[in-house]
Amino acid sequence: MTGDRALLLLVPGILTEKEHGSNPINLTIVNSIADAPNETYSTDIVYRGILLGAMRRLHQTNADFKFTYTENFNYGPFLESVNGVAGNNAEHTYWELLVQTGKNGSVIRPDVGIGCYIPEPNDHIILNFTKW
């Protein structure tokens, strides 16, 4: 290439609910280690939006849903805690991302995390606190 350049311009308002609508998703918090009841939340996600965006939206609209994450330089966002429960290296605990696809579909473990996973309409996101 000699002198050919391209510019990607990201403009707020492009690919938003107004243009493409939003999709409902459910998010369930499961603690496989403690005897705690599951907590299920509902939110919307913009067309082709990432799970992290939906989680941020849920946090803004529901004070009962809280989460923290760290940004890994090579791998992106890493979920640390949900509703005050944090993973712990010494105890070999972490938050596992699972997805029940569609309505009553099979449960999968995506090969990407919260910063890259793009939920489909009616996906049921499961954040499962477990051991490795």
PDB file of C-alpha atoms in Angstrom:
ATOM      1  CA  MET A   1       0.000   0.000   0.000  1.00  0.00           C
ATOM      2  CA  THR A   2       1.405   3.346  -0.969  1.00  0.00           C
ATOM      3  CA  GLY A   3      -0.350   6.150   0.766  1.00  0.00           C
ATOM      4  CA  ASP A   4      -3.722   4.393   1.025  1.00  0.00           C
ATOM      5  CA  ARG A   5      -5.310   5.009   4.358  1.00  0.00           C
ATOM      6  CA  ALA A   6      -8.657   4.279   5.930  1.00  0.00           C
ATOM      7  CA  LEU A   7     -10.334   6.033   8.811  1.00  0.00           C
ATOM      8  CA  LEU A   8     -12.845   4.351  11.065  1.00  0.00           C
ATOM      9  CA  LEU A   9     -15.102   6.964  12.596  1.00  0.00           C
ATOM     10  CA  LEU A  10     -17.160   5.924  15.601  1.00  0.00           C
ATOM     11  CA  VAL A  11     -20.094   8.261  15.984  1.00  0.00           C
ATOM     12  CA  PRO A  12     -22.400   8.148  19.023  1.00  0.00           C
ATOM     13  CA  GLY A  13     -25.895   7.170  18.026  1.00  0.00           C
ATOM     14  CA  ILE A  14     -24.911   4.727  15.306  1.00  0.00           C
ATOM     15  CA  LEU A  15     -26.308   1.202  15.774  1.00  0.00           C
ATOM     16  CA  THR A  16     -28.532   2.209  18.653  1.00  0.00           C
ATOM     17  CA  GLU A  17     -31.968   1.159  19.838  1.00  0.00           C
ATOM     18  CA  LYS A  18     -33.586   3.757  17.595  1.00  0.00           C
ATOM     19  CA  GLU A  19     -32.107   2.290  14.441  1.00  0.00           C
ATOM     20  CA  HIS A  20     -32.095  -1.444  15.181  1.00  0.00           C
ATOM     21  CA  GLY A  21     -34.123  -1.856  18.343  1.00  0.00           C
ATOM     22  CA  SER A  22     -33.007  -3.625  21.475  1.00  0.00           C
ATOM     23  CA  ASN A  23     -33.173  -7.251  22.486  1.00  0.00           C
ATOM     24  CA  PRO A  24     -34.238  -8.640  25.863  1.00  0.00           C
ATOM     25  CA  ILE A  25     -31.881 -10.892  27.790  1.00  0.00           C
ATOM     26  CA  ASN A  26     -32.048 -12.501  31.208  1.00  0.00           C
ATOM     27  CA  LEU A  27     -29.030 -12.732  33.480  1.00  0.00           C
ATOM     28  CA  THR A  28     -28.954 -15.199  36.357  1.00  0.00           C
ATOM     29  CA  ILE A  29     -26.422 -15.212  39.184  1.00  0.00           C
ATOM     30  CA  VAL A  30     -25.691 -18.742  40.411  1.00  0.00           C
ATOM     31  CA  ASN A  31     -23.447 -19.518  43.367  1.00  0.00           C
ATOM     32  CA  SER A  32     -22.513 -23.187  42.951  1.00  0.00           C
ATOM     33  CA  ILE A  33     -20.414 -23.104  46.128  1.00  0.00           C
ATOM     34  CA  ALA A  34     -22.663 -21.473  48.737  1.00  0.00           C
ATOM     35  CA  ASP A  35     -26.230 -22.410  49.481  1.00  0.00           C
ATOM     36  CA  ALA A  36     -27.581 -19.136  48.096  1.00  0.00           C
ATOM     37  CA  PRO A  37     -30.710 -18.641  45.989  1.00  0.00           C
ATOM     38  CA  ASN A  38     -30.241 -17.740  42.340  1.00  0.00           C
ATOM     39  CA  GLU A  39     -30.852 -14.127  41.401  1.00  0.00           C
ATOM     40  CA  THR A  40     -32.339 -13.367  37.971  1.00  0.00           C
ATOM     41  CA  TYR A  41     -32.381  -9.973  36.275  1.00  0.00           C
ATOM     42  CA  SER A  42     -33.783  -8.779  32.964  1.00  0.00           C
ATOM     43  CA  THR A  43     -32.349  -6.087  30.748  1.00  0.00           C
ATOM     44  CA  ASP A  44     -32.131  -5.032  27.138  1.00  0.00           C
ATOM     45  CA  ILE A  45     -29.099  -5.040  24.916  1.00  0.00           C
ATOM     46  CA  VAL A  46     -28.627  -2.934  21.815  1.00  0.00           C
ATOM     47  CA  TYR A  47     -28.328  -4.614  18.425  1.00  0.00           C
ATOM     48  CA  ARG A  48     -24.962  -6.441  18.273  1.00  0.00           C
ATOM     49  CA  GLY A  49     -23.999  -5.012  21.674  1.00  0.00           C
ATOM     50  CA  ILE A  50     -21.566  -6.814  23.955  1.00  0.00           C
ATOM     51  CA  LEU A  51     -22.496  -8.448  27.247  1.00  0.00           C
ATOM     52  CA  LEU A  52     -20.386  -5.976  29.232  1.00  0.00           C
ATOM     53  CA  GLY A  53     -22.574  -3.146  27.892  1.00  0.00           C
ATOM     54  CA  ALA A  54     -25.735  -4.972  28.971  1.00  0.00           C
ATOM     55  CA  MET A  55     -24.240  -5.554  32.423  1.00  0.00           C
ATOM     56  CA  ARG A  56     -23.389  -1.859  32.726  1.00  0.00           C
ATOM     57  CA  ARG A  57     -26.930  -0.931  31.687  1.00  0.00           C
ATOM     58  CA  LEU A  58     -28.357  -3.369  34.229  1.00  0.00           C
ATOM     59  CA  HIS A  59     -26.154  -1.878  36.966  1.00  0.00           C
ATOM     60  CA  GLN A  60     -27.385   1.634  36.083  1.00  0.00           C
ATOM     61  CA  THR A  61     -31.048   0.629  36.231  1.00  0.00           C
ATOM     62  CA  ASN A  62     -30.961  -1.847  39.144  1.00  0.00           C
ATOM     63  CA  ALA A  63     -29.046  -0.971  42.304  1.00  0.00           C
ATOM     64  CA  ASP A  64     -29.185  -4.622  43.442  1.00  0.00           C
ATOM     65  CA  PHE A  65     -26.913  -5.729  40.582  1.00  0.00           C
ATOM     66  CA  LYS A  66     -23.243  -4.951  41.119  1.00  0.00           C
ATOM     67  CA  PHE A  67     -20.094  -6.264  39.479  1.00  0.00           C
ATOM     68  CA  THR A  68     -16.411  -5.502  39.182  1.00  0.00           C
ATOM     69  CA  TYR A  69     -13.880  -6.435  36.558  1.00  0.00           C
ATOM     70  CA  THR A  70     -10.278  -5.779  35.698  1.00  0.00           C
ATOM     71  CA  GLU A  71      -8.909  -4.962  32.293  1.00  0.00           C
ATOM     72  CA  ASN A  72      -6.195  -7.358  31.142  1.00  0.00           C
ATOM     73  CA  PHE A  73      -3.886  -5.773  28.574  1.00  0.00           C
ATOM     74  CA  ASN A  74      -3.833  -8.917  26.410  1.00  0.00           C
ATOM     75  CA  TYR A  75      -7.197 -10.549  27.050  1.00  0.00           C
ATOM     76  CA  GLY A  76      -9.625  -7.734  27.854  1.00  0.00           C
ATOM     77  CA  PRO A  77     -12.143  -7.539  30.719  1.00  0.00           C
ATOM     78  CA  PHE A  78     -11.967 -10.208  33.432  1.00  0.00           C
ATOM     79  CA  LEU A  79     -14.995 -10.531  35.735  1.00  0.00           C
ATOM     80  CA  GLU A  80     -13.834 -10.326  39.366  1.00  0.00           C
ATOM     81  CA  SER A  81     -16.976 -10.081  41.497  1.00  0.00           C
ATOM     82  CA  VAL A  82     -20.750 -10.118  41.245  1.00  0.00           C
ATOM     83  CA  ASN A  83     -23.012  -8.746  43.980  1.00  0.00           C
ATOM     84  CA  GLY A  84     -20.127  -8.660  46.442  1.00  0.00           C
ATOM     85  CA  VAL A  85     -18.893 -12.229  45.832  1.00  0.00           C
ATOM     86  CA  ALA A  86     -15.354 -12.279  44.437  1.00  0.00           C
ATOM     87  CA  GLY A  87     -13.261 -15.009  42.918  1.00  0.00           C
ATOM     88  CA  ASN A  88     -10.207 -16.034  44.901  1.00  0.00           C
ATOM     89  CA  ASN A  89      -7.024 -17.647  43.541  1.00  0.00           C
ATOM     90  CA  ALA A  90      -6.154 -19.280  46.891  1.00  0.00           C
ATOM     91  CA  GLU A  91      -9.615 -20.885  47.064  1.00  0.00           C
ATOM     92  CA  HIS A  92      -9.665 -21.650  43.309  1.00  0.00           C
ATOM     93  CA  THR A  93     -12.942 -19.815  42.766  1.00  0.00           C
ATOM     94  CA  TYR A  94     -14.030 -17.713  39.803  1.00  0.00           C
ATOM     95  CA  TRP A  95     -17.045 -16.455  37.859  1.00  0.00           C
ATOM     96  CA  GLU A  96     -17.827 -18.701  34.900  1.00  0.00           C
ATOM     97  CA  LEU A  97     -19.765 -17.318  31.924  1.00  0.00           C
ATOM     98  CA  LEU A  98     -22.441 -19.696  30.627  1.00  0.00           C
ATOM     99  CA  VAL A  99     -25.207 -19.030  28.105  1.00  0.00           C
ATOM    100  CA  GLN A 100     -28.490 -20.818  27.597  1.00  0.00           C
ATOM    101  CA  THR A 101     -29.117 -20.074  23.945  1.00  0.00           C
ATOM    102  CA  GLY A 102     -32.588 -18.975  22.844  1.00  0.00           C
ATOM    103  CA  LYS A 103     -35.599 -20.048  24.827  1.00  0.00           C
ATOM    104  CA  ASN A 104     -34.818 -23.248  26.772  1.00  0.00           C
ATOM    105  CA  GLY A 105     -31.880 -24.073  24.497  1.00  0.00           C
ATOM    106  CA  SER A 106     -28.676 -25.828  25.403  1.00  0.00           C
ATOM    107  CA  VAL A 107     -26.187 -24.295  27.835  1.00  0.00           C
ATOM    108  CA  ILE A 108     -22.834 -23.385  26.287  1.00  0.00           C
ATOM    109  CA  ARG A 109     -19.561 -21.974  27.591  1.00  0.00           C
ATOM    110  CA  PRO A 110     -18.611 -19.219  25.131  1.00  0.00           C
ATOM    111  CA  ASP A 111     -14.993 -19.084  24.011  1.00  0.00           C
ATOM    112  CA  VAL A 112     -14.963 -15.345  24.775  1.00  0.00           C
ATOM    113  CA  GLY A 113     -15.657 -13.313  27.906  1.00  0.00           C
ATOM    114  CA  ILE A 114     -17.975 -10.480  28.926  1.00  0.00           C
ATOM    115  CA  GLY A 115     -16.122  -7.949  26.774  1.00  0.00           C
ATOM    116  CA  CYS A 116     -16.532  -9.886  23.516  1.00  0.00           C
ATOM    117  CA  TYR A 117     -19.656 -12.027  23.876  1.00  0.00           C
ATOM    118  CA  ILE A 118     -22.557 -10.688  21.794  1.00  0.00           C
ATOM    119  CA  PRO A 119     -25.837 -12.038  23.190  1.00  0.00           C
ATOM    120  CA  GLU A 120     -28.556 -13.082  20.793  1.00  0.00           C
ATOM    121  CA  PRO A 121     -32.212 -12.168  21.447  1.00  0.00           C
ATOM    122  CA  ASN A 122     -33.641 -14.175  24.360  1.00  0.00           C
ATOM    123  CA  ASP A 123     -30.275 -15.544  25.466  1.00  0.00           C
ATOM    124  CA  HIS A 124     -30.162 -16.421  29.138  1.00  0.00           C
ATOM    125  CA  ILE A 125     -26.801 -15.364  30.562  1.00  0.00           C
ATOM    126  CA  ILE A 126     -25.610 -17.368  33.575  1.00  0.00           C
ATOM    127  CA  LEU A 127     -22.830 -16.041  35.783  1.00  0.00           C
ATOM    128  CA  ASN A 128     -21.842 -19.115  37.770  1.00  0.00           C
ATOM    129  CA  PHE A 129     -19.591 -18.819  40.831  1.00  0.00           C
ATOM    130  CA  THR A 130     -17.636 -22.050  40.927  1.00  0.00           C
ATOM    131  CA  LYS A 131     -14.252 -23.708  41.497  1.00  0.00           C
ATOM    132  CA  TRP A 132     -11.586 -24.669  39.017  1.00  0.00           C
TER     133      TRP A 132
END
